Tab-separated table of C-alpha atoms in Angstrom:
chain	number	residue	atom	x	y	z
A	1347	MET	CA	-27.427	130.787	115.367
A	1348	TYR	CA	-30.555	131.861	113.532
A	1349	PHE	CA	-34.351	132.055	113.758
A	1350	ILE	CA	-36.839	131.338	110.989
A	1351	GLY	CA	-40.100	133.254	110.792
A	1352	TYR	CA	-43.127	132.414	108.662
A	1353	ASP	CA	-45.952	134.779	107.719
A	1354	LEU	CA	-48.788	132.862	106.069
A	1355	GLY	CA	-51.171	135.119	104.180
A	1356	SER	CA	-54.040	134.265	101.886
A	1357	SER	CA	-52.028	135.199	98.779
A	1358	SER	CA	-48.531	133.980	99.719
A	1359	LEU	CA	-46.133	132.836	102.406
A	1360	LYS	CA	-43.103	134.886	103.441
A	1361	THR	CA	-40.171	133.096	105.066
A	1362	ALA	CA	-37.525	135.139	106.879
A	1363	LEU	CA	-34.181	134.206	108.371
A	1364	VAL	CA	-32.698	136.469	111.072
A	1365	ASP	CA	-29.608	136.397	113.266
A	1366	SER	CA	-30.636	135.172	116.718
A	1367	GLU	CA	-28.305	137.579	118.532
A	1368	THR	CA	-28.797	140.820	116.625
A	1369	GLY	CA	-32.154	140.317	114.900
A	1370	GLU	CA	-30.519	141.293	111.596
A	1371	THR	CA	-32.421	140.063	108.545
A	1372	LEU	CA	-30.436	137.756	106.275
A	1373	ALA	CA	-33.141	136.912	103.753
A	1374	VAL	CA	-36.887	137.040	103.076
A	1375	ILE	CA	-38.414	134.613	100.577
A	1376	LYS	CA	-41.905	134.810	99.062
A	1377	THR	CA	-43.630	131.567	98.082
A	1378	PRO	CA	-45.118	130.839	95.585
A	1379	ALA	CA	-43.917	133.126	92.777
A	1380	GLU	CA	-47.541	133.559	91.724
A	1381	GLU	CA	-50.276	134.239	94.260
A	1382	LEU	CA	-52.091	131.438	96.047
A	1383	GLY	CA	-55.566	130.939	94.694
A	1384	ILE	CA	-58.754	131.248	96.725
A	1385	ASP	CA	-61.566	128.858	95.837
A	1386	ALA	CA	-65.128	130.168	95.857
A	1387	PRO	CA	-67.439	127.223	95.071
A	1388	HIS	CA	-70.423	129.384	96.053
A	1389	PRO	CA	-70.974	133.160	96.260
A	1390	GLY	CA	-69.442	134.565	99.428
A	1391	TRP	CA	-67.291	131.495	100.079
A	1392	ALA	CA	-63.496	131.553	100.352
A	1393	GLU	CA	-61.517	128.334	100.827
A	1394	GLN	CA	-57.935	127.143	100.505
A	1395	ASP	CA	-56.314	123.726	100.653
A	1396	PRO	CA	-54.036	123.639	103.744
A	1397	GLU	CA	-51.765	121.274	101.840
A	1398	LEU	CA	-50.828	124.249	99.638
A	1399	TRP	CA	-49.772	126.175	102.751
A	1400	TRP	CA	-47.578	123.285	103.784
A	1401	LYS	CA	-46.061	123.049	100.307
A	1402	CYS	CA	-45.137	126.741	100.573
A	1403	ILE	CA	-43.602	126.175	104.030
A	1404	CYS	CA	-41.433	123.359	102.686
A	1405	GLU	CA	-40.371	125.274	99.573
A	1406	GLY	CA	-39.772	128.532	101.446
A	1407	THR	CA	-37.705	126.847	104.149
A	1408	ARG	CA	-35.482	125.000	101.730
A	1409	GLU	CA	-35.030	128.090	99.561
A	1410	VAL	CA	-34.067	130.400	102.436
A	1411	LEU	CA	-31.590	127.844	103.808
A	1412	SER	CA	-30.111	127.342	100.352
A	1413	LYS	CA	-29.897	131.060	99.605
A	1414	THR	CA	-28.141	131.894	102.884
A	1415	ARG	CA	-26.154	128.632	103.087
A	1416	VAL	CA	-27.191	128.275	106.705
A	1417	ALA	CA	-27.111	124.712	108.019
A	1418	PRO	CA	-30.402	123.351	109.397
A	1419	GLY	CA	-28.723	122.651	112.729
A	1420	ALA	CA	-27.985	126.377	113.102
A	1421	ILE	CA	-31.712	127.201	113.327
A	1422	SER	CA	-32.491	127.614	117.021
A	1423	GLY	CA	-36.136	128.615	116.836
A	1424	ILE	CA	-39.243	129.055	114.691
A	1425	GLY	CA	-41.876	131.810	114.815
A	1426	ILE	CA	-45.205	131.658	112.996
A	1427	ALA	CA	-47.611	134.417	111.942
A	1428	TYR	CA	-50.736	133.574	110.007
A	1429	GLN	CA	-53.949	134.746	108.358
A	1430	MET	CA	-56.529	135.098	111.123
A	1431	HIS	CA	-60.034	133.714	111.701
A	1432	GLY	CA	-59.665	130.633	109.505
A	1433	LEU	CA	-60.903	127.137	110.288
A	1434	VAL	CA	-59.018	123.889	109.659
A	1435	THR	CA	-60.754	120.667	110.701
A	1436	LEU	CA	-58.761	117.485	111.372
A	1437	ASP	CA	-59.960	113.917	111.679
A	1438	GLY	CA	-58.644	111.301	114.091
A	1439	THR	CA	-55.660	110.537	111.841
A	1440	GLY	CA	-54.658	114.196	111.557
A	1441	GLN	CA	-55.912	114.603	107.991
A	1442	CYS	CA	-57.951	117.617	106.879
A	1443	VAL	CA	-61.641	116.793	106.775
A	1444	ARG	CA	-62.444	119.544	104.269
A	1445	PRO	CA	-60.760	122.621	102.746
A	1446	ALA	CA	-59.952	125.447	105.156
A	1447	ILE	CA	-62.593	128.163	105.464
A	1448	ILE	CA	-60.529	131.352	105.463
A	1449	TRP	CA	-60.942	134.846	106.896
A	1450	CYS	CA	-62.840	136.493	104.001
A	1451	ASP	CA	-65.483	133.749	103.748
A	1452	SER	CA	-68.972	135.131	104.472
A	1453	ARG	CA	-71.042	131.962	104.830
A	1454	ALA	CA	-71.357	132.096	108.638
A	1455	VAL	CA	-72.612	135.694	108.953
A	1456	SER	CA	-76.193	134.613	109.641
A	1457	ILE	CA	-74.999	132.021	112.187
A	1458	GLY	CA	-73.157	134.715	114.103
A	1459	GLU	CA	-76.233	136.919	114.125
A	1460	GLN	CA	-78.468	134.054	115.217
A	1461	THR	CA	-76.105	133.129	118.031
A	1462	LEU	CA	-75.954	136.733	119.216
A	1463	GLY	CA	-79.741	136.678	119.475
A	1464	GLU	CA	-79.684	133.393	121.385
A	1465	LEU	CA	-76.964	134.401	123.840
A	1466	GLY	CA	-77.927	138.034	124.232
A	1467	GLU	CA	-75.724	141.086	123.856
A	1468	PRO	CA	-74.784	141.337	127.583
A	1469	GLN	CA	-73.312	137.796	127.609
A	1470	CYS	CA	-71.304	138.455	124.459
A	1471	ARG	CA	-70.165	141.887	125.628
A	1472	GLU	CA	-69.052	140.783	129.099
A	1473	HIS	CA	-67.497	137.425	128.252
A	1474	LEU	CA	-66.511	137.399	124.550
A	1475	LEU	CA	-65.943	141.163	124.062
A	1476	ASN	CA	-67.328	140.504	120.577
A	1477	GLU	CA	-70.422	139.172	118.938
A	1478	PRO	CA	-69.838	135.712	117.431
A	1479	GLY	CA	-69.784	137.285	113.973
A	1480	ASN	CA	-68.283	135.528	110.998
A	1481	PHE	CA	-65.298	134.085	112.835
A	1482	THR	CA	-63.801	130.659	113.491
A	1483	ALA	CA	-66.422	129.603	116.029
A	1484	SER	CA	-69.325	130.462	113.709
A	1485	LYS	CA	-67.590	128.721	110.811
A	1486	LEU	CA	-67.276	125.592	112.929
A	1487	ARG	CA	-70.978	125.856	113.719
A	1488	TRP	CA	-71.680	126.129	109.978
A	1489	VAL	CA	-69.824	122.864	109.354
A	1490	GLN	CA	-71.825	121.233	112.161
A	1491	GLN	CA	-75.124	122.359	110.643
A	1492	GLU	CA	-74.470	122.160	106.916
A	1493	GLU	CA	-71.912	119.350	106.632
A	1494	PRO	CA	-72.770	116.989	109.508
A	1495	GLU	CA	-70.793	114.117	108.013
A	1496	ALA	CA	-67.633	116.263	107.913
A	1497	PHE	CA	-68.301	117.553	111.413
A	1498	ASN	CA	-68.698	114.037	112.794
A	1499	LYS	CA	-65.279	113.166	111.376
A	1500	THR	CA	-63.717	116.236	113.003
A	1501	LYS	CA	-61.751	115.477	116.169
A	1502	THR	CA	-60.098	118.869	116.572
A	1503	PHE	CA	-59.967	122.232	114.831
A	1504	LEU	CA	-57.069	124.595	114.284
A	1505	LEU	CA	-56.370	128.108	113.081
A	1506	PRO	CA	-54.153	128.359	109.967
A	1507	GLY	CA	-50.969	129.006	111.971
A	1508	ASP	CA	-51.818	126.170	114.332
A	1509	TYR	CA	-52.018	123.900	111.303
A	1510	ILE	CA	-48.537	124.926	110.158
A	1511	ALA	CA	-47.198	124.217	113.654
A	1512	TYR	CA	-49.065	120.903	113.627
A	1513	ARG	CA	-47.442	119.840	110.367
A	1514	LEU	CA	-44.042	120.841	111.727
A	1515	SER	CA	-44.431	119.122	115.098
A	1516	GLY	CA	-47.342	116.688	115.007
A	1517	LYS	CA	-48.879	118.544	117.988
A	1518	ALA	CA	-52.402	120.015	117.741
A	1519	GLN	CA	-52.031	123.249	119.721
A	1520	THR	CA	-53.277	126.819	119.824
A	1521	THR	CA	-52.915	129.915	122.019
A	1522	ALA	CA	-55.297	131.951	124.150
A	1523	SER	CA	-54.818	134.824	121.700
A	1524	GLY	CA	-55.724	132.484	118.850
A	1525	LEU	CA	-58.894	131.298	120.582
A	1526	SER	CA	-59.861	134.918	121.241
A	1527	GLU	CA	-59.555	135.744	117.524
A	1528	GLY	CA	-61.895	132.828	116.856
A	1529	ILE	CA	-64.358	134.230	119.454
A	1530	LEU	CA	-63.791	131.213	121.656
A	1531	TRP	CA	-62.200	132.903	124.699
A	1532	ASP	CA	-64.015	133.966	127.852
A	1533	PHE	CA	-62.258	137.201	128.868
A	1534	GLN	CA	-64.025	137.339	132.217
A	1535	LYS	CA	-63.071	133.798	133.273
A	1536	GLY	CA	-59.676	133.762	131.564
A	1537	GLN	CA	-60.296	130.435	129.845
A	1538	PRO	CA	-61.806	128.977	126.671
A	1539	ALA	CA	-65.517	129.673	126.231
A	1540	TYR	CA	-66.536	126.087	126.915
A	1541	TRP	CA	-70.090	127.282	127.410
A	1542	LEU	CA	-70.288	128.455	123.794
A	1543	LEU	CA	-69.327	125.015	122.507
A	1544	GLY	CA	-71.881	123.560	124.917
A	1545	HIS	CA	-74.540	125.927	123.608
A	1546	TRP	CA	-74.019	124.376	120.169
A	1547	GLY	CA	-73.780	120.814	121.468
A	1548	MET	CA	-70.073	120.490	120.691
A	1549	PRO	CA	-67.646	118.568	122.925
A	1550	ASP	CA	-64.807	120.364	124.723
A	1551	SER	CA	-62.458	117.762	123.246
A	1552	LEU	CA	-62.541	119.672	119.950
A	1553	LEU	CA	-60.292	122.307	121.527
A	1554	PRO	CA	-56.578	121.743	120.945
A	1555	GLU	CA	-53.960	122.079	123.671
A	1556	ILE	CA	-53.292	125.695	124.715
A	1557	VAL	CA	-49.670	126.891	124.724
A	1558	PRO	CA	-48.168	130.333	125.490
A	1559	THR	CA	-47.750	132.865	122.669
A	1560	PHE	CA	-44.035	133.220	123.498
A	1561	GLY	CA	-41.852	130.357	124.669
A	1562	HIS	CA	-41.347	126.685	123.982
A	1563	GLN	CA	-44.464	125.263	122.320
A	1564	SER	CA	-43.272	122.115	120.559
A	1565	LYS	CA	-40.430	120.712	118.447
A	1566	VAL	CA	-40.046	119.815	114.793
A	1567	SER	CA	-40.829	116.136	114.363
A	1568	LYS	CA	-39.020	113.614	112.235
A	1569	SER	CA	-41.560	113.948	109.432
A	1570	GLY	CA	-41.575	117.750	109.724
A	1571	ALA	CA	-37.797	117.754	109.410
A	1572	ARG	CA	-37.889	115.417	106.422
A	1573	ASP	CA	-40.367	117.596	104.537
A	1574	THR	CA	-38.855	121.009	105.287
A	1575	GLY	CA	-35.133	120.332	105.560
A	1576	LEU	CA	-35.069	121.608	109.149
A	1577	SER	CA	-33.424	119.622	111.929
A	1578	GLU	CA	-35.564	117.355	114.062
A	1579	GLY	CA	-36.031	118.901	117.493
A	1580	THR	CA	-35.902	122.550	116.356
A	1581	PRO	CA	-38.208	124.392	118.808
A	1582	ILE	CA	-41.296	126.388	117.850
A	1583	LEU	CA	-41.100	129.468	120.070
A	1584	TYR	CA	-43.889	131.802	118.917
A	1585	ARG	CA	-47.154	132.007	117.037
A	1586	ALA	CA	-49.698	134.778	116.543
A	1587	GLY	CA	-52.286	135.978	114.063
A	1588	ASP	CA	-50.877	138.224	111.355
A	1589	GLN	CA	-52.337	141.452	112.740
A	1590	PRO	CA	-51.261	141.004	116.383
A	1591	ASN	CA	-47.900	139.910	114.977
A	1592	ASN	CA	-47.723	142.990	112.753
A	1593	ALA	CA	-48.390	145.163	115.792
A	1594	PHE	CA	-45.693	143.322	117.728
A	1595	THR	CA	-43.283	143.696	114.800
A	1596	LEU	CA	-43.855	147.481	114.897
A	1597	ASN	CA	-43.542	147.577	118.715
A	1598	VAL	CA	-47.209	148.474	119.098
A	1599	LEU	CA	-47.894	147.058	122.539
A	1600	GLU	CA	-49.405	149.941	124.505
A	1601	PRO	CA	-52.402	152.305	124.065
A	1602	GLY	CA	-51.961	155.366	121.851
A	1603	ILE	CA	-50.045	153.874	118.919
A	1604	VAL	CA	-51.946	152.040	116.187
A	1605	ALA	CA	-50.539	149.507	113.720
A	1606	ALA	CA	-51.844	149.473	110.167
A	1607	THR	CA	-51.507	147.237	107.148
A	1608	GLY	CA	-52.614	147.801	103.597
A	1609	GLY	CA	-52.286	144.442	101.888
A	1610	THR	CA	-55.055	142.284	100.465
A	1611	SER	CA	-57.176	143.691	103.261
A	1612	GLY	CA	-56.698	146.901	105.198
A	1613	VAL	CA	-56.337	146.726	108.960
A	1614	LEU	CA	-56.161	149.139	111.888
A	1615	TYR	CA	-55.005	147.552	115.131
A	1616	GLY	CA	-54.854	149.502	118.391
A	1617	ILE	CA	-54.347	148.552	122.041
A	1618	THR	CA	-56.543	149.090	125.072
A	1619	ASP	CA	-56.104	148.152	128.715
A	1620	SER	CA	-59.840	148.227	129.441
A	1621	PRO	CA	-62.133	145.166	129.371
A	1622	LYS	CA	-65.118	147.439	128.680
A	1623	VAL	CA	-66.147	147.556	125.032
A	1624	ALA	CA	-68.503	150.037	123.399
A	1625	GLU	CA	-68.615	148.312	120.001
A	1626	LEU	CA	-69.463	144.675	119.340
A	1627	ARG	CA	-70.244	144.591	115.648
A	1628	ARG	CA	-67.953	146.701	113.522
A	1629	PHE	CA	-64.566	145.992	115.039
A	1630	ASN	CA	-63.203	143.326	117.303
A	1631	HIS	CA	-61.277	142.696	120.506
A	1632	PHE	CA	-58.604	140.027	120.928
A	1633	LEU	CA	-55.983	139.152	123.493
A	1634	HIS	CA	-52.818	140.910	122.356
A	1635	VAL	CA	-49.496	139.077	122.289
A	1636	ASN	CA	-48.283	140.782	125.503
A	1637	HIS	CA	-51.479	140.194	127.465
A	1638	ALA	CA	-51.088	138.764	130.958
A	1639	PRO	CA	-53.678	138.042	133.655
A	1640	ASP	CA	-52.323	140.925	135.757
A	1641	ARG	CA	-51.626	143.212	132.767
A	1642	LEU	CA	-54.596	143.485	130.460
A	1643	ARG	CA	-53.680	144.245	126.847
A	1644	ILE	CA	-56.459	143.847	124.337
A	1645	GLY	CA	-56.040	144.448	120.637
A	1646	GLN	CA	-58.825	146.312	118.857
A	1647	LEU	CA	-58.948	145.307	115.202
A	1648	LEU	CA	-60.857	146.864	112.342
A	1649	CYS	CA	-60.625	145.101	108.978
A	1650	ILE	CA	-61.462	146.442	105.533
A	1651	ASN	CA	-61.765	143.345	103.362
A	1652	GLY	CA	-61.577	145.240	100.089
A	1653	ALA	CA	-58.369	147.300	100.218
A	1654	GLY	CA	-55.249	146.200	98.363
A	1655	SER	CA	-57.444	143.605	96.672
A	1656	LEU	CA	-59.187	146.480	94.862
A	1657	TYR	CA	-55.898	148.002	93.684
A	1658	ARG	CA	-54.682	144.596	92.524
A	1659	TRP	CA	-57.948	144.032	90.644
A	1660	LEU	CA	-57.626	147.425	88.977
A	1661	LYS	CA	-54.035	146.657	87.931
A	1662	ASP	CA	-55.222	143.450	86.301
A	1663	GLN	CA	-57.872	145.342	84.315
A	1664	LEU	CA	-55.631	148.174	83.099
A	1665	ASP	CA	-52.882	147.922	80.497
A	1666	VAL	CA	-50.118	148.974	82.912
A	1667	SER	CA	-46.707	147.594	83.826
A	1668	GLY	CA	-47.425	147.510	87.554
A	1669	TYR	CA	-48.196	149.487	90.688
A	1670	ASP	CA	-45.406	152.030	90.118
A	1671	GLU	CA	-46.978	153.081	86.830
A	1672	MET	CA	-50.415	153.257	88.465
A	1673	ASN	CA	-49.053	155.485	91.230
A	1674	THR	CA	-47.372	157.754	88.653
A	1675	LEU	CA	-50.610	158.071	86.683
A	1676	ALA	CA	-52.509	158.862	89.886
A	1677	GLU	CA	-50.089	161.605	90.908
A	1678	ALA	CA	-51.003	163.610	87.779
A	1679	VAL	CA	-54.619	163.862	89.011
A	1680	PRO	CA	-55.698	166.450	91.617
A	1681	VAL	CA	-57.000	165.662	95.109
A	1682	GLY	CA	-60.583	164.443	94.819
A	1683	SER	CA	-60.002	162.752	91.432
A	1684	ASP	CA	-62.076	165.376	89.638
A	1685	GLY	CA	-65.254	164.086	91.280
A	1686	LEU	CA	-64.674	160.364	90.715
A	1687	LEU	CA	-65.346	158.295	93.835
A	1688	CYS	CA	-64.389	154.692	94.544
A	1689	PHE	CA	-65.852	152.325	97.114
A	1690	PRO	CA	-63.451	149.394	97.753
A	1691	PHE	CA	-65.892	146.911	99.249
A	1692	GLY	CA	-65.913	144.036	96.769
A	1693	ASN	CA	-64.313	141.297	98.853
A	1694	GLY	CA	-67.227	139.907	100.844
A	1695	ALA	CA	-69.159	141.079	103.876
A	1696	GLU	CA	-67.593	144.159	105.466
A	1697	ARG	CA	-67.777	143.972	109.231
A	1698	MET	CA	-67.411	147.712	109.695
A	1699	LEU	CA	-70.479	148.114	107.448
A	1700	ASP	CA	-72.527	145.847	109.729
A	1701	ASN	CA	-71.562	142.724	107.762
A	1702	LYS	CA	-73.082	144.014	104.537
A	1703	SER	CA	-71.749	143.020	101.131
A	1704	ILE	CA	-72.298	146.190	99.124
A	1705	GLY	CA	-69.752	145.405	96.415
A	1706	ALA	CA	-67.096	147.677	94.956
A	1707	SER	CA	-67.983	150.530	92.649
A	1708	PHE	CA	-66.889	153.765	91.014
A	1709	SER	CA	-69.292	156.714	91.159
A	1710	GLY	CA	-69.414	159.896	89.093
A	1711	LEU	CA	-67.505	158.431	86.132
A	1712	GLU	CA	-67.514	160.708	83.063
A	1713	PHE	CA	-66.225	159.109	79.857
A	1714	ASN	CA	-64.974	162.373	78.361
A	1715	ARG	CA	-63.245	163.519	81.538
A	1716	HIS	CA	-61.826	160.590	83.450
A	1717	HIS	CA	-58.962	158.327	82.368
A	1718	LYS	CA	-56.646	155.700	83.851
A	1719	GLY	CA	-55.034	158.163	86.212
A	1720	HIS	CA	-58.411	159.121	87.659
A	1721	LEU	CA	-59.286	155.473	88.233
A	1722	CYS	CA	-55.972	154.888	90.010
A	1723	ARG	CA	-56.211	157.997	92.197
A	1724	ALA	CA	-59.881	157.400	93.027
A	1725	ALA	CA	-59.016	153.845	94.069
A	1726	LEU	CA	-56.191	154.999	96.366
A	1727	GLU	CA	-58.354	157.764	97.824
A	1728	GLY	CA	-61.306	155.416	98.253
A	1729	ILE	CA	-59.185	152.968	100.243
A	1730	ALA	CA	-57.811	155.839	102.358
A	1731	PHE	CA	-61.365	157.090	102.909
A	1732	ALA	CA	-62.371	153.600	104.075
A	1733	PHE	CA	-59.453	153.636	106.530
A	1734	ARG	CA	-60.513	157.069	107.817
A	1735	TYR	CA	-64.108	155.876	108.203
A	1736	GLY	CA	-62.821	152.983	110.311
A	1737	MET	CA	-60.668	155.351	112.358
A	1738	GLU	CA	-63.736	157.417	113.196
A	1739	LEU	CA	-65.533	154.325	114.448
A	1740	MET	CA	-62.596	153.393	116.669
A	1741	GLU	CA	-62.105	156.961	117.917
A	1742	GLY	CA	-65.771	156.975	118.881
A	1743	SER	CA	-65.097	154.054	121.236
A	1744	GLY	CA	-62.250	155.899	122.944
A	1745	LEU	CA	-59.234	154.552	121.043
A	1746	PRO	CA	-56.684	157.361	120.516
A	1747	PHE	CA	-54.793	157.734	117.229
A	1748	LYS	CA	-51.635	159.581	118.231
A	1749	THR	CA	-49.433	157.752	115.742
A	1750	ILE	CA	-49.969	155.116	113.054
A	1751	ARG	CA	-47.113	152.701	112.376
A	1752	ALA	CA	-46.974	150.632	109.206
A	1753	GLY	CA	-44.592	148.519	107.193
A	1754	ASN	CA	-43.367	150.139	103.983
A	1755	ASP	CA	-45.129	147.759	101.664
A	1756	ASN	CA	-48.261	147.485	99.555
A	1757	LEU	CA	-50.519	150.540	99.857
A	1758	PHE	CA	-48.188	152.368	102.227
A	1759	GLN	CA	-45.684	152.707	99.377
A	1760	SER	CA	-48.126	155.109	97.731
A	1761	ASP	CA	-47.634	158.782	98.637
A	1762	ILE	CA	-51.239	159.507	97.694
A	1763	PHE	CA	-52.593	156.893	100.075
A	1764	THR	CA	-50.410	157.869	103.041
A	1765	THR	CA	-50.807	161.630	102.508
A	1766	THR	CA	-54.594	161.324	102.241
A	1767	LEU	CA	-54.839	159.178	105.368
A	1768	ALA	CA	-52.536	161.442	107.398
A	1769	ALA	CA	-54.389	164.567	106.255
A	1770	LEU	CA	-57.885	163.324	107.087
A	1771	GLY	CA	-56.945	162.060	110.546
A	1772	GLN	CA	-54.321	164.749	111.219
A	1773	THR	CA	-52.273	161.761	112.313
A	1774	THR	CA	-48.556	161.128	111.969
A	1775	ILE	CA	-47.675	157.953	110.058
A	1776	GLU	CA	-44.361	156.232	110.767
A	1777	LEU	CA	-43.077	153.805	108.135
A	1778	TYR	CA	-40.763	150.877	108.872
A	1779	GLU	CA	-38.877	148.607	106.483
A	1780	VAL	CA	-39.950	145.335	108.042
A	1781	THR	CA	-42.279	142.434	107.339
A	1782	GLY	CA	-44.403	140.129	109.464
A	1783	ALA	CA	-42.134	137.172	108.724
A	1784	VAL	CA	-39.147	139.073	110.146
A	1785	GLY	CA	-41.229	140.015	113.187
A	1786	ALA	CA	-42.228	136.386	113.730
A	1787	ALA	CA	-38.582	135.325	113.552
A	1788	ARG	CA	-37.464	138.066	115.952
A	1789	ALA	CA	-40.241	137.112	118.368
A	1790	CYS	CA	-38.200	134.013	119.139
A	1791	MET	CA	-35.723	136.349	120.831
A	1792	VAL	CA	-38.256	136.941	123.615
A	1793	GLU	CA	-37.559	133.418	124.873
A	1794	GLN	CA	-33.916	134.298	125.545
A	1795	LEU	CA	-34.177	138.026	126.406
A	1796	GLY	CA	-37.618	138.515	127.941
A	1797	LEU	CA	-40.124	140.953	126.454
A	1798	GLU	CA	-38.858	144.154	128.070
A	1799	GLU	CA	-35.235	143.611	127.061
A	1800	TYR	CA	-36.355	142.581	123.590
A	1801	LEU	CA	-38.220	145.878	123.180
A	1802	GLU	CA	-35.174	147.851	124.310
A	1803	HIS	CA	-33.059	145.839	121.889
A	1804	THR	CA	-35.313	146.576	118.912
A	1805	ALA	CA	-36.513	150.138	119.657
A	1806	GLY	CA	-36.168	152.290	116.531
A	1807	ARG	CA	-34.975	149.392	114.408
A	1808	ASP	CA	-36.106	149.437	110.771
A	1809	TYR	CA	-37.394	153.030	110.948
A	1810	LEU	CA	-37.673	154.486	107.448
A	1811	ALA	CA	-39.664	157.730	107.334
A	1812	THR	CA	-42.437	159.807	108.878
A	1813	VAL	CA	-45.404	161.196	106.962
A	1814	LEU	CA	-46.668	164.376	108.631
A	1815	PRO	CA	-50.227	165.582	108.036
A	1816	VAL	CA	-50.496	168.485	105.597
A	1817	LYS	CA	-51.979	171.702	106.940
A	1818	GLU	CA	-54.246	172.421	103.978
A	1819	VAL	CA	-56.865	169.693	104.246
A	1820	GLY	CA	-59.854	171.363	102.625
A	1821	ASP	CA	-59.850	169.432	99.336
A	1822	TYR	CA	-59.212	166.138	101.133
A	1823	ARG	CA	-62.065	166.754	103.543
A	1824	ILE	CA	-64.507	167.817	100.835
A	1825	ALA	CA	-63.796	164.662	98.837
A	1826	TYR	CA	-64.060	162.468	101.938
A	1827	LEU	CA	-67.373	163.967	103.060
A	1828	ARG	CA	-68.812	163.426	99.557
A	1829	TRP	CA	-67.590	159.822	99.711
A	1830	LYS	CA	-69.014	159.225	103.182
A	1831	ASP	CA	-72.362	160.779	102.273
A	1832	GLU	CA	-72.715	158.473	99.284
A	1833	LEU	CA	-71.559	155.453	101.284
A	1834	GLN	CA	-74.308	155.980	103.840
A	1835	LYS	CA	-76.881	155.806	101.051
A	1836	LYS	CA	-75.771	152.356	99.924
């Protein structure tokens, strides 16, 4: 028997098939071949058509089944990971009312700030563990205020992964962890923040059914089976946002170890067992996948919107064959990029910069001195500097960085990026050859094994390498301090 895992990002969907007994990966498929587009009808907006997500699910499922020659009836469970903080609105017939407002959309920043002022910091700190910010709840409020006709048609709202599960099963459901990432969970009461919806004059009926993160959530419907090629009745056993899922995939479930990703955005995700939060604005607190009422596990997430997106943009501007060539060019340039600095903040409002949109930029460029290699190295260093800046914020709140764990993809395939990050934080980085889609598929094993046995079963799996911090950090630190000094002037 086998499990299928989906990892829905903003640029693509990954579909993985794993053996249900061993967790061995049989195949991972990326859909579509080209990246999914993001629509920006106005500055700061970011939207996608959920129908495109569903098209990718159908194509990815059929392709992975065809490639492995696994019969649909041999699939015994489905796990779903997804891009966080998005908003999908459904009408009474289950159709999307409007395009999805995705994670990097900045339109609701002012609504979050206004709501913080109305509710007061103590209420947000004690009950939400976050300010409303630019998350799902504030985006829903934006629709209510700016598109009242669309809001009046809306009968329920979903996160992106909830929408995928809805199309598979016909059931509008979410999880407590999902509501917490939307800033719609009352941590003190252990229930949805009904009072926040009431504050905005929204009915409780907008909330979908709440199901556990692990365990039987729903089954593939007849129409879901017809579209995907799966068997009707196949159970959905897991769903989580991509960053909690990434942490789970890397066995980051306890304080002290931090999960990191360096894809379109850059993310640091650590664990705390304390409900007390020192920081409301620049990073966030969500129920982690292994949270229980008697065992508090809260994920602390810091997101850098402009990370891999900067390196991808630079690749598109340069006459290079791909990232390998860029990394080779960068390696010929010394630490500090001969004075060239890069600030990778061109993908919307940066929460760790107090929701400012300062744009991306290069500083100190000299036409007769700097070339492609300098641009590539400065970009990699600038992203690593942004990660280190975020680490300092999180360390200041009491989160320890004993070890960083990351998948061996995207930015973490660059020696310059990993060496710079390890050097500045004097932190060990462990790399694993695994993806979020594989983690989502393996999460289905928790239903049959239980979490503790699952962790024993997967401990050390997929380990690839360890990056140790270099002892000579002077040049790295000088370059970083120059970068940070200039950042604080922006």
